[in-house]
Coordinates of C-alpha atoms and ligand atoms in Angstrom, one line a residue:
X297 CA 140.1 122.1 117.3
X298 CA 136.9 123.2 115.6
X299 CA 137.2 127.0 115.7
X300 CA 133.8 127.6 114.0
X301 CA 132.1 125.6 116.8
X302 CA 134.1 127.4 119.5
X303 CA 133.1 130.7 118.1
X304 CA 129.5 129.7 117.8
X305 CA 129.4 128.6 121.5
X306 CA 131.2 131.8 122.6
X307 CA 128.7 133.9 120.7
X308 CA 125.8 132.0 122.2
X309 CA 127.2 132.5 125.8
X310 CA 127.1 136.3 125.3
X311 CA 123.9 136.6 123.3
X312 CA 122.2 140.0 124.1
X313 CA 119.5 139.6 126.6
X314 CA 121.2 136.7 128.3
X315 CA 124.1 135.9 130.5
X316 CA 125.8 133.2 132.5
X317 CA 124.8 131.7 135.9
X318 CA 127.9 130.9 137.9
X319 CA 126.8 128.0 140.1
X320 CA 130.2 126.4 140.4
X321 CA 130.8 127.1 144.1
X322 CA 133.3 124.5 145.4
X323 CA 132.2 122.4 148.4
X324 CA 133.8 124.9 150.8
X325 CA 132.2 127.9 149.2
X326 CA 128.7 126.5 149.0
X327 CA 129.0 125.4 152.7
X328 CA 129.7 129.1 153.5
X329 CA 126.6 130.2 151.6
X330 CA 124.4 127.5 153.1
X331 CA 125.7 128.4 156.6
X332 CA 124.2 131.9 156.2
X333 CA 120.8 130.4 155.5
X334 CA 121.0 127.7 158.1
X335 CA 121.1 124.8 155.7
X336 CA 123.4 121.8 156.1
X337 CA 125.7 121.3 153.1
X338 CA 124.9 117.7 152.2
X339 CA 125.1 116.3 148.6
X340 CA 121.3 116.0 148.6
X341 CA 120.8 119.6 149.7
X342 CA 123.3 120.9 147.2
X343 CA 121.5 118.9 144.5
X344 CA 118.0 120.1 145.6
X345 CA 119.2 123.7 145.6
X346 CA 120.8 123.6 142.2
X347 CA 117.9 121.6 140.7
X348 CA 115.6 124.4 141.9
X349 CA 117.7 126.9 139.9
X350 CA 118.0 124.8 136.8
X351 CA 114.2 124.1 136.8
X352 CA 113.4 127.9 137.0
X353 CA 111.9 127.8 133.6
X354 CA 111.4 131.6 133.2
X355 CA 115.0 132.5 134.1
X356 CA 116.6 129.6 132.3
X357 CA 114.7 129.9 129.0
X358 CA 114.9 133.6 128.7
X359 CA 117.9 135.0 130.5
X360 CA 120.5 132.3 131.1
X361 CA 122.8 131.4 128.2
X362 CA 125.0 129.1 130.2
X363 CA 125.6 127.6 133.6
X364 CA 129.0 127.0 135.2
X365 CA 129.0 123.8 137.2
X366 CA 131.3 122.3 139.8
X367 CA 132.7 118.8 139.4
X368 CA 130.1 117.3 141.8
X369 CA 127.2 118.9 140.0
X370 CA 128.0 117.9 136.5
X371 CA 127.8 114.3 137.7
X372 CA 124.6 114.7 139.7
X373 CA 121.1 113.7 138.8
X374 CA 117.9 115.5 139.7
X375 CA 115.5 113.8 142.2
X376 CA 113.7 112.1 139.4
X377 CA 117.0 110.7 137.9
X378 CA 117.4 113.2 135.1
X379 CA 121.0 114.4 134.9
X380 CA 121.3 118.0 136.0
X381 CA 123.2 118.7 132.8
X382 CA 120.1 117.5 130.8
X383 CA 117.9 120.0 132.7
X384 CA 120.2 122.8 131.6
X385 CA 120.2 121.6 128.0
X386 CA 116.4 121.2 128.0
X387 CA 116.1 124.8 129.0
X388 CA 118.1 125.8 126.0
X389 CA 121.2 126.8 128.1
X390 CA 124.8 125.6 127.7
X391 CA 126.5 123.6 130.5
X392 CA 130.0 124.6 131.5
X393 CA 132.5 123.5 134.1
X394 CA 135.0 125.1 136.6
X395 CA 138.3 123.3 136.0
X396 CA 140.8 125.2 138.2
X397 CA 141.9 123.7 141.5
X398 CA 141.8 127.0 143.4
X399 CA 144.2 129.8 144.3
X400 CA 147.3 128.6 146.3
X401 CA 150.0 130.7 148.1
X402 CA 152.6 131.9 145.7
X403 CA 156.2 131.3 147.0
X404 CA 158.1 134.5 148.0
X405 CA 155.1 136.7 147.3
X406 CA 153.4 137.2 150.7
X407 CA 149.6 137.7 150.5
X408 CA 149.5 136.6 146.8
X409 CA 148.2 133.4 145.1
X410 CA 148.6 131.5 141.9
X411 CA 145.7 129.4 140.6
X412 CA 146.6 125.8 140.1
X413 CA 145.1 122.9 138.2
X414 CA 147.0 122.4 134.9
X415 CA 148.2 118.9 135.7
X416 CA 146.0 116.3 134.1
X417 CA 143.8 119.1 132.7
X418 CA 143.9 117.7 129.1
X419 CA 142.3 114.4 130.4
X420 CA 139.8 116.1 132.6
X421 CA 138.6 118.4 129.8
X422 CA 138.0 115.3 127.6
X423 CA 135.9 113.8 130.3
X424 CA 133.9 117.0 130.9
X425 CA 133.3 117.4 127.2
X426 CA 131.9 113.8 127.3
X427 CA 129.6 114.8 130.2
X428 CA 128.2 117.7 128.1
X429 CA 130.4 120.7 129.1
X430 CA 130.9 123.1 126.2
X431 CA 132.8 125.8 128.1
X432 CA 135.1 126.0 131.1
X433 CA 136.1 128.5 133.7
X434 CA 139.5 129.2 135.4
X435 CA 139.7 132.0 138.0
X436 CA 142.9 133.8 138.7
X437 CA 142.9 136.1 141.8
X438 CA 144.8 139.4 142.0
X439 CA 144.6 141.3 145.3
X440 CA 145.4 145.0 145.7
X441 CA 147.2 146.1 148.8
X442 CA 150.4 147.8 150.0
X443 CA 153.1 146.6 147.5
X444 CA 150.8 144.2 145.8
X445 CA 150.1 143.0 143.2
X446 CA 153.6 142.0 142.2
X447 CA 154.7 141.4 138.6
X448 CA 155.5 137.8 139.7
X449 CA 151.9 137.2 140.7
X450 CA 150.4 138.8 137.6
X451 CA 152.8 137.0 135.2
X452 CA 152.3 133.6 136.9
X453 CA 148.5 133.9 136.8
X454 CA 148.4 135.2 133.2
X455 CA 150.6 132.4 132.1
X456 CA 148.5 129.7 133.8
X457 CA 145.3 131.2 132.4
X458 CA 146.7 131.0 128.9
X459 CA 147.9 127.4 129.3
X460 CA 144.4 126.5 130.5
X461 CA 142.8 128.4 127.6
X462 CA 144.9 126.6 125.0
X463 CA 144.1 123.2 126.5
X464 CA 140.4 124.0 126.5
X465 CA 140.4 125.0 122.8
X466 CA 142.3 121.8 121.9
X467 CA 139.4 119.9 123.5
X468 CA 136.7 122.0 121.8
X469 CA 135.7 123.7 125.0
X470 CA 135.4 127.5 125.1
X471 CA 137.6 128.9 127.9
X472 CA 136.2 131.6 130.1
X473 CA 139.3 133.5 131.0
X474 CA 138.8 135.0 134.5
X475 CA 141.4 137.3 136.0
X476 CA 139.7 138.7 139.0
X477 CA 141.1 141.9 140.6
X478 CA 139.5 141.7 144.1
X479 CA 137.5 144.6 145.5
X480 CA 138.5 143.8 149.1
X481 CA 140.9 146.6 149.8
X482 CA 140.7 150.4 150.7
X483 CA 142.1 151.4 147.3
X484 CA 140.3 154.0 145.1
X485 CA 138.8 153.4 141.7
X486 CA 141.9 154.8 139.9
X487 CA 144.1 152.1 141.5
X488 CA 141.6 149.4 140.5
X489 CA 141.8 150.8 136.9
X490 CA 145.6 150.8 136.9
X491 CA 145.9 147.2 138.2
X492 CA 143.1 145.9 136.0
X493 CA 144.8 147.4 132.9
X494 CA 148.1 145.8 133.8
X495 CA 146.5 142.4 134.5
X496 CA 144.5 142.4 131.2
X497 CA 147.6 143.5 129.2
X498 CA 149.6 140.6 130.5
X499 CA 146.7 138.1 130.0
X500 CA 146.3 139.0 126.3
X501 CA 150.0 138.8 125.8
X502 CA 150.1 135.3 127.3
X503 CA 147.1 134.2 125.3
X504 CA 148.9 135.3 122.2
X505 CA 152.1 133.5 123.0
X506 CA 150.1 130.3 123.8
X507 CA 148.3 130.5 120.4
X508 CA 144.8 130.9 121.9
X509 CA 142.3 132.0 119.2
X510 CA 140.4 134.9 120.7
X511 CA 137.3 134.3 118.7
X512 CA 136.7 131.2 120.7
X513 CA 137.1 132.7 124.2
X514 CA 135.0 134.8 126.7
X515 CA 136.6 137.2 129.1
X516 CA 135.3 137.3 132.7
X517 CA 136.8 140.3 134.4
X518 CA 136.0 142.4 137.4
X519 CA 134.5 145.8 136.9
X520 CA 136.6 148.9 137.7
X521 CA 135.3 149.9 141.1
X522 CA 136.7 151.4 144.3
X523 CA 137.7 148.9 147.0
X524 CA 135.0 148.0 149.5
X525 CA 136.8 149.8 152.3
X526 CA 137.5 152.9 150.2
X527 CA 136.0 156.1 151.6
X528 CA 135.4 157.4 148.1
X529 CA 132.4 155.8 146.4
X530 CA 131.8 156.0 142.6
X531 CA 128.6 156.5 140.6
X532 CA 127.3 153.8 138.2
X533 CA 128.3 156.2 135.4
X534 CA 131.9 156.5 136.6
X535 CA 132.2 152.7 137.1
X536 CA 130.8 152.2 133.6
X537 CA 133.1 154.8 131.9
X538 CA 136.3 153.6 133.6
X539 CA 135.5 149.9 133.0
X540 CA 134.9 150.5 129.3
X541 CA 138.0 152.7 129.1
X542 CA 140.3 149.9 130.5
X543 CA 138.6 147.2 128.4
X544 CA 139.1 149.3 125.2
X545 CA 142.8 149.6 126.0
X546 CA 143.3 145.9 126.5
X547 CA 140.8 143.6 125.0
X548 CA 141.1 142.9 121.2
X549 CA 137.9 143.3 119.2
X550 CA 138.2 139.7 118.1
X551 CA 136.9 138.6 121.6
X552 CA 133.1 137.9 121.1
X553 CA 132.1 138.9 124.6
X554 CA 132.9 140.0 128.1
X555 CA 130.9 138.5 131.0
X556 CA 131.5 140.2 134.3
X557 CA 131.8 138.6 137.7
X558 CA 129.9 140.4 140.5
X559 CA 132.7 140.0 143.0
X560 CA 130.9 141.2 146.2
X561 CA 128.8 144.0 144.7
X562 CA 125.2 144.2 145.9
X563 CA 122.7 142.6 143.6
X564 CA 121.4 146.0 142.4
X565 CA 124.8 147.5 142.0
X566 CA 126.0 144.7 139.8
X567 CA 122.9 145.2 137.6
X568 CA 123.1 149.0 137.5
X569 CA 126.8 148.9 136.5
X570 CA 126.2 146.5 133.7
X571 CA 123.2 148.5 132.5
X572 CA 125.2 151.8 132.6
X573 CA 127.9 150.2 130.4
X574 CA 125.4 149.0 127.8
X575 CA 123.7 152.4 127.7
X576 CA 127.1 154.0 126.8
X577 CA 127.7 151.4 124.1
X578 CA 130.3 152.0 121.3
X579 CA 132.5 148.9 122.0
X580 CA 133.1 145.9 119.8
X581 CA 132.2 143.1 122.3
X582 CA 128.9 142.0 123.9
X583 CA 128.9 142.9 127.6
X584 CA 127.0 140.6 129.9
X585 CA 127.0 139.0 133.3
X586 CA 128.5 135.8 134.7
X587 CA 127.3 136.3 138.3
X588 CA 127.4 134.0 141.2
X589 CA 126.4 135.9 144.3
X590 CA 124.5 138.7 142.5
X591 CA 122.1 136.1 141.0
X592 CA 121.9 133.6 143.8
X593 CA 121.8 135.6 147.1
X594 CA 118.1 136.3 146.7
X595 CA 117.0 132.8 145.8
X596 CA 119.2 131.3 148.5
X597 CA 117.6 133.5 151.1
X598 CA 114.1 132.8 149.8
X599 CA 114.7 129.0 149.8
X600 CA 116.4 128.6 153.1
X601 CA 116.4 124.8 152.6
X602 CA 112.6 124.4 152.7
X603 CA 110.7 122.6 149.9
X604 CA 107.6 124.8 150.5
X605 CA 109.8 127.8 149.5
X606 CA 111.0 126.4 146.1
X607 CA 108.5 128.5 144.1
X608 CA 109.4 131.7 145.9
X609 CA 113.1 131.0 145.4
X610 CA 112.5 130.4 141.7
X611 CA 110.6 133.7 141.5
X612 CA 113.5 135.5 143.2
X613 CA 116.0 133.9 140.8
X614 CA 113.9 134.7 137.8
X615 CA 113.6 138.3 138.9
X616 CA 117.4 138.8 139.2
X617 CA 118.0 137.0 135.9
X618 CA 115.5 139.2 134.2
X619 CA 116.9 142.4 135.7
X620 CA 120.4 141.4 134.5
X621 CA 119.0 140.3 131.1
X622 CA 117.6 143.8 130.7
X623 CA 121.0 145.3 131.8
X624 CA 122.7 143.5 128.9
X625 CA 120.5 145.6 126.6
X626 CA 120.8 148.8 128.6
X627 CA 117.1 148.6 129.4
X628 CA 117.1 148.1 133.1
X629 CA 115.2 150.6 135.3
X630 CA 115.4 151.1 139.0
X631 CA 111.6 151.2 139.3
X632 CA 111.5 147.6 138.0
X633 CA 113.2 146.6 141.2
X634 CA 110.7 148.5 143.3
X635 CA 107.8 147.0 141.5
X636 CA 109.1 143.5 142.4
X637 CA 109.7 144.3 146.0
Ligands
LIG18 P1 130.6 136.2 141.9 O1 129.6 136.9 140.8 O2 129.9 135.9 143.1 O3 131.8 137.1 142.0 O4 131.0 134.8 141.3 C1 131.3 134.7 140.0 C2 132.4 133.7 139.8 O5 132.2 132.7 139.1 C3 133.7 133.9 140.4 O6 134.6 133.0 140.0

């Protein structure tokens, strides 16, 4: 393990002004996204769409530090034969790879899942490193509901995340540690804070027991927000304050940075929340984005599978990337959104 290199990569992933594009949708998920814009999910269409993103020079050069890829994409070439990984590197961004095999039902824990994918991971990491990946992602899913999450679920997921993270570091790949507390329920923000704190405590304990070196990791958590079906909404300031409070209680200062998932927030909410946190400041880590939907919903809609829309889709992507880049500096303003509209 080359800790110096791991730390350098992790720092580059969370460099102020930039953040991560999560473009690692599995075949099932990208099909769902394409269904909403009326595009058939073929390998060529998936390639064309992702090529469009990676060739968005303005976004990629200025606001995207790294891109999380799916197994198919890391092996794909652009239309002109250039490997997609090369396009990302040429834009000065770091290629990464999703390595988990998805969340599977957890026995005796109704409604809960554990993320699988540890078997053979050492060999897969070696191959991905050879293909250019310098960081990886593993997503654990924790749902909030009546009587859940259980300790069983939190413990099993935290342990798997730590096993994954150790294998990554052994292979000189920076692990993105992603324990996602879902925003699907009707719970309030206090319940989200309580569960997120519990989850993060367990995750850092397991990382310690599995000898993971925190300087060579990036955390990808949910923000502390009310469930989607909660009657009580929260202001951006409240989300920011509560999220920072929970993170301060759980995440050691040795962690270089925290890159949030968007998790179903609207594009502008995800930006406003990140911006509000960076305006508060006073924490030891960089706070940035690792958004999937909140970066891609706009370009997907603009593209809608038509080659004549590529430039418009790239503009939509660059706009969201820029807004989130500003949010990493606490310099986003709502009027910038209106100006673009
Ligand atoms: P969302 O930002 O759409 O939640 O996706 C981020 C991600 O990579 C989830 O694993």
